[in-house]
mmCIF file of C-alpha atoms in Angstrom:
data_model
loop_
_atom_site.group_PDB
_atom_site.id
_atom_site.type_symbol
_atom_site.label_atom_id
_atom_site.label_comp_id
_atom_site.label_asym_id
_atom_site.label_seq_id
_atom_site.Cartn_x
_atom_site.Cartn_y
_atom_site.Cartn_z
ATOM 1 C CA ASP X 1 62.526 154.679 99.255
ATOM 2 C CA GLN X 2 63.089 157.595 101.542
ATOM 3 C CA LEU X 3 63.096 157.536 105.327
ATOM 4 C CA VAL X 4 60.353 159.774 106.687
ATOM 5 C CA GLY X 5 60.787 161.082 110.206
ATOM 6 C CA ASN X 6 63.776 160.687 112.426
ATOM 7 C CA TYR X 7 64.271 159.620 115.996
ATOM 8 C CA GLN X 8 67.807 159.139 117.136
ATOM 9 C CA GLY X 9 67.155 158.868 120.855
ATOM 10 C CA ALA X 10 68.997 160.580 123.632
ATOM 11 C CA ALA X 11 72.760 160.618 123.699
ATOM 12 C CA PRO X 12 74.259 158.634 126.552
ATOM 13 C CA GLU X 13 74.920 160.709 129.632
ATOM 14 C CA ASN X 14 78.368 159.184 130.022
ATOM 15 C CA ARG X 15 79.796 157.670 126.844
ATOM 16 C CA PHE X 16 82.462 155.896 128.877
ATOM 17 C CA CYS X 17 79.855 153.972 130.882
ATOM 18 C CA ILE X 18 77.323 152.557 128.436
ATOM 19 C CA GLY X 19 76.168 150.114 131.129
ATOM 20 C CA CYS X 20 74.976 153.139 133.138
ATOM 21 C CA GLU X 21 72.406 153.733 130.387
ATOM 22 C CA TYR X 22 70.702 150.389 131.008
ATOM 23 C CA GLY X 23 67.084 151.040 131.936
ATOM 24 C CA ASN X 24 63.533 151.073 130.647
ATOM 25 C CA ASN X 25 62.899 152.431 127.160
ATOM 26 C CA LEU X 26 61.249 155.841 127.492
ATOM 27 C CA LEU X 27 59.276 155.334 124.257
ATOM 28 C CA THR X 28 57.768 151.953 125.128
ATOM 29 C CA GLN X 29 54.763 151.186 127.278
ATOM 30 C CA ARG X 30 54.539 147.672 128.701
ATOM 31 C CA LEU X 31 50.793 147.272 128.093
ATOM 32 C CA TYR X 32 48.747 149.075 125.466
ATOM 33 C CA TYR X 33 45.280 147.934 124.407
ATOM 34 C CA TYR X 34 43.137 149.618 121.774
ATOM 35 C CA ILE X 35 39.689 148.606 120.547
ATOM 36 C CA ASN X 36 37.203 150.153 118.158
ATOM 37 C CA GLY X 37 33.916 149.195 116.557
ATOM 38 C CA ASN X 38 30.877 150.363 114.596
ATOM 39 C CA TYR X 39 27.276 149.189 114.811
ATOM 40 C CA LEU X 40 24.436 150.110 112.444
ATOM 41 C CA LEU X 41 21.263 150.510 114.519
ATOM 42 C CA PRO X 42 18.422 148.250 113.247
ATOM 43 C CA PHE X 43 15.889 151.020 112.503
ATOM 44 C CA GLY X 44 14.468 151.937 109.083
ATOM 45 C CA ASN X 45 13.929 150.361 105.679
ATOM 46 C CA GLY X 46 15.737 147.082 105.225
ATOM 47 C CA GLN X 47 16.339 146.704 108.977
ATOM 48 C CA SER X 48 14.564 144.550 111.557
ATOM 49 C CA ILE X 49 12.714 147.418 113.305
ATOM 50 C CA PHE X 50 10.440 149.764 111.318
ATOM 51 C CA ALA X 51 11.357 147.891 108.148
ATOM 52 C CA ASN X 52 8.360 149.108 106.124
ATOM 53 C CA ILE X 53 8.039 152.806 106.947
ATOM 54 C CA ASN X 54 7.547 155.556 104.400
ATOM 55 C CA ARG X 55 10.401 157.575 102.951
ATOM 56 C CA ARG X 56 9.981 160.637 105.174
ATOM 57 C CA TRP X 57 9.997 158.633 108.409
ATOM 58 C CA ASN X 58 12.912 156.552 107.158
ATOM 59 C CA ALA X 59 14.885 159.785 106.600
ATOM 60 C CA ILE X 60 14.417 160.573 110.304
ATOM 61 C CA ILE X 61 14.568 157.112 111.925
ATOM 62 C CA GLY X 62 16.799 155.114 109.558
ATOM 63 C CA GLY X 63 20.523 155.273 108.939
ATOM 64 C CA TRP X 64 21.741 155.716 112.522
ATOM 65 C CA ALA X 65 24.920 154.070 113.764
ATOM 66 C CA ILE X 66 27.042 154.135 116.869
ATOM 67 C CA ALA X 67 30.817 153.877 116.964
ATOM 68 C CA GLY X 68 33.283 153.719 119.767
ATOM 69 C CA ASN X 69 36.904 153.250 120.607
ATOM 70 C CA GLY X 70 38.873 152.792 123.758
ATOM 71 C CA THR X 71 42.423 152.769 124.993
ATOM 72 C CA VAL X 72 43.847 151.245 128.154
ATOM 73 C CA ALA X 73 47.579 151.666 128.671
ATOM 74 C CA ASN X 74 50.240 151.586 131.356
ATOM 75 C CA GLY X 75 52.084 154.805 132.054
ATOM 76 C CA GLN X 76 55.192 155.731 130.134
ATOM 77 C CA PHE X 77 58.612 155.496 131.700
ATOM 78 C CA PHE X 78 60.420 158.712 132.538
ATOM 79 C CA SER X 79 63.526 159.791 134.390
ATOM 80 C CA PRO X 80 64.113 162.454 137.000
ATOM 81 C CA SER X 81 66.615 165.005 135.819
ATOM 82 C CA VAL X 82 68.684 167.948 136.972
ATOM 83 C CA THR X 83 67.821 170.893 134.744
ATOM 84 C CA SER X 84 69.050 173.729 136.914
ATOM 85 C CA GLY X 85 72.178 174.342 134.849
ATOM 86 C CA PHE X 86 74.474 172.620 137.357
ATOM 87 C CA ASP X 87 77.368 170.661 135.868
ATOM 88 C CA THR X 88 78.091 168.281 138.724
ATOM 89 C CA ALA X 89 79.970 165.887 136.447
ATOM 90 C CA ASN X 90 82.349 168.719 135.506
ATOM 91 C CA THR X 91 81.998 168.010 131.790
ATOM 92 C CA ASN X 92 81.684 171.678 130.799
ATOM 93 C CA THR X 93 78.404 170.978 128.995
ATOM 94 C CA SER X 94 74.900 172.219 129.583
ATOM 95 C CA PHE X 95 72.874 169.068 128.929
ATOM 96 C CA THR X 96 70.472 167.588 131.441
ATOM 97 C CA GLN X 97 72.004 165.206 133.957
ATOM 98 C CA ARG X 98 70.369 162.600 136.162
ATOM 99 C CA PRO X 99 70.456 162.907 139.972
ATOM 100 C CA ASP X 100 71.490 160.417 142.650
ATOM 101 C CA GLN X 101 68.781 158.157 144.063
ATOM 102 C CA ILE X 102 68.984 157.840 147.846
ATOM 103 C CA GLY X 103 65.552 156.408 148.703
ATOM 104 C CA ASP X 104 62.331 154.869 147.416
ATOM 105 C CA PRO X 105 60.757 157.170 144.808
ATOM 106 C CA HIS X 106 57.315 155.560 145.003
ATOM 107 C CA VAL X 107 54.452 157.079 147.005
ATOM 108 C CA ALA X 108 51.486 155.135 148.380
ATOM 109 C CA HIS X 109 48.786 157.284 146.747
ATOM 110 C CA PRO X 110 50.208 159.225 143.798
ATOM 111 C CA SER X 111 48.456 162.452 142.787
ATOM 112 C CA ILE X 112 49.062 165.148 140.203
ATOM 113 C CA ASN X 113 50.983 167.187 142.788
ATOM 114 C CA ASN X 114 52.794 164.229 144.361
ATOM 115 C CA TRP X 115 53.447 161.632 141.663
ATOM 116 C CA PHE X 116 56.752 160.465 143.088
ATOM 117 C CA ASN X 117 58.869 161.129 146.162
ATOM 118 C CA ILE X 118 61.182 163.998 145.216
ATOM 119 C CA ASN X 119 63.079 163.463 148.470
ATOM 120 C CA ALA X 120 64.363 160.173 147.060
ATOM 121 C CA PHE X 121 66.654 162.139 144.723
ATOM 122 C CA VAL X 122 69.515 164.537 145.333
ATOM 123 C CA ILE X 123 71.709 166.561 143.036
ATOM 124 C CA PRO X 124 75.236 165.109 143.150
ATOM 125 C CA GLY X 125 77.481 167.469 145.095
ATOM 126 C CA CYS X 126 74.744 169.161 147.116
ATOM 127 C CA PRO X 127 75.099 169.109 150.888
ATOM 128 C CA ALA X 128 72.923 166.601 152.729
ATOM 129 C CA SER X 129 71.147 169.450 154.506
ATOM 130 C CA VAL X 130 70.075 171.011 151.172
ATOM 131 C CA PRO X 131 69.682 168.028 148.747
ATOM 132 C CA LEU X 132 68.285 170.103 145.870
ATOM 133 C CA CYS X 133 70.753 172.994 146.289
ATOM 134 C CA LYS X 134 68.022 175.609 146.604
ATOM 135 C CA THR X 135 70.313 177.964 148.521
ATOM 136 C CA THR X 136 73.778 176.742 147.512
ATOM 137 C CA VAL X 137 75.649 175.786 144.377
ATOM 138 C CA PRO X 138 76.680 172.096 144.212
ATOM 139 C CA ILE X 139 80.295 171.068 144.297
ATOM 140 C CA ASN X 140 81.564 169.723 140.975
ATOM 141 C CA VAL X 141 81.977 166.139 142.135
ATOM 142 C CA GLY X 142 83.234 164.977 138.757
ATOM 143 C CA ARG X 143 80.643 162.251 138.279
ATOM 144 C CA PHE X 144 77.137 161.719 136.988
ATOM 145 C CA GLY X 145 74.140 160.765 139.112
ATOM 146 C CA ASN X 146 73.346 157.080 139.688
ATOM 147 C CA VAL X 147 69.709 157.099 138.473
ATOM 148 C CA ARG X 148 69.076 154.819 135.512
ATOM 149 C CA PRO X 149 66.935 155.922 132.544
ATOM 150 C CA GLY X 150 63.212 155.207 132.864
ATOM 151 C CA THR X 151 63.137 154.536 136.604
ATOM 152 C CA LEU X 152 59.723 156.159 137.126
ATOM 153 C CA ILE X 153 56.344 155.366 135.542
ATOM 154 C CA GLY X 154 53.823 158.032 134.588
ATOM 155 C CA PRO X 155 50.041 157.803 135.002
ATOM 156 C CA HIS X 156 48.098 155.082 133.216
ATOM 157 C CA LEU X 157 45.536 155.915 130.555
ATOM 158 C CA VAL X 158 41.936 154.726 130.417
ATOM 159 C CA GLU X 159 39.958 156.502 127.723
ATOM 160 C CA PHE X 160 36.754 155.657 125.853
ATOM 161 C CA ASP X 161 34.939 157.614 123.153
ATOM 162 C CA LEU X 162 31.438 157.026 121.801
ATOM 163 C CA SER X 163 29.745 158.662 118.841
ATOM 164 C CA LEU X 164 26.296 158.644 117.302
ATOM 165 C CA MET X 165 26.211 159.068 113.524
ATOM 166 C CA LYS X 166 23.510 159.550 110.893
ATOM 167 C CA ASN X 167 24.004 158.360 107.315
ATOM 168 C CA PHE X 168 22.419 160.526 104.618
ATOM 169 C CA HIS X 169 21.888 159.380 101.050
ATOM 170 C CA VAL X 170 22.445 162.278 98.676
ATOM 171 C CA THR X 171 21.182 161.930 95.137
ATOM 172 C CA SER X 172 21.110 164.288 92.206
ATOM 173 C CA ARG X 173 18.566 164.524 89.443
ATOM 174 C CA GLY X 174 19.950 165.102 86.011
ATOM 175 C CA THR X 175 18.083 167.196 83.432
#
């Protein structure tokens, strides 16, 4: 047997503090429901409605089916990150680091442009007057941010699909 595919997961931000990596699994959703089904409509020969119609009408009316599926799921966990190239932990690496959380990241009515409170996070080493260091470079404070992995939850999913299908019987006549 051969292993197909590979997912190793993210490397810990600080290998000397494995407890700092405790958080929600970014690949797992808490609730995920999926349903599907097919239903042959009762029209045409051998069915309960129009059971004795001629062949031409049966080709038009018979053989129809509907199918559907649906998914309802909670949002996936994700983490805020500092991707501006700052190395506030002074590790001399260029990987993404997590910020400090200083407030409640949740908003009362999340929208696509305001899913979480960005003011609840600051880049470690930035001055309090400019928490995202838009005009200054942060001081290398020699530590990582205090945000745990998976602290935020993305949008939930509610999706349903419906299809209408026609079955055709294809035959061939041999000579």
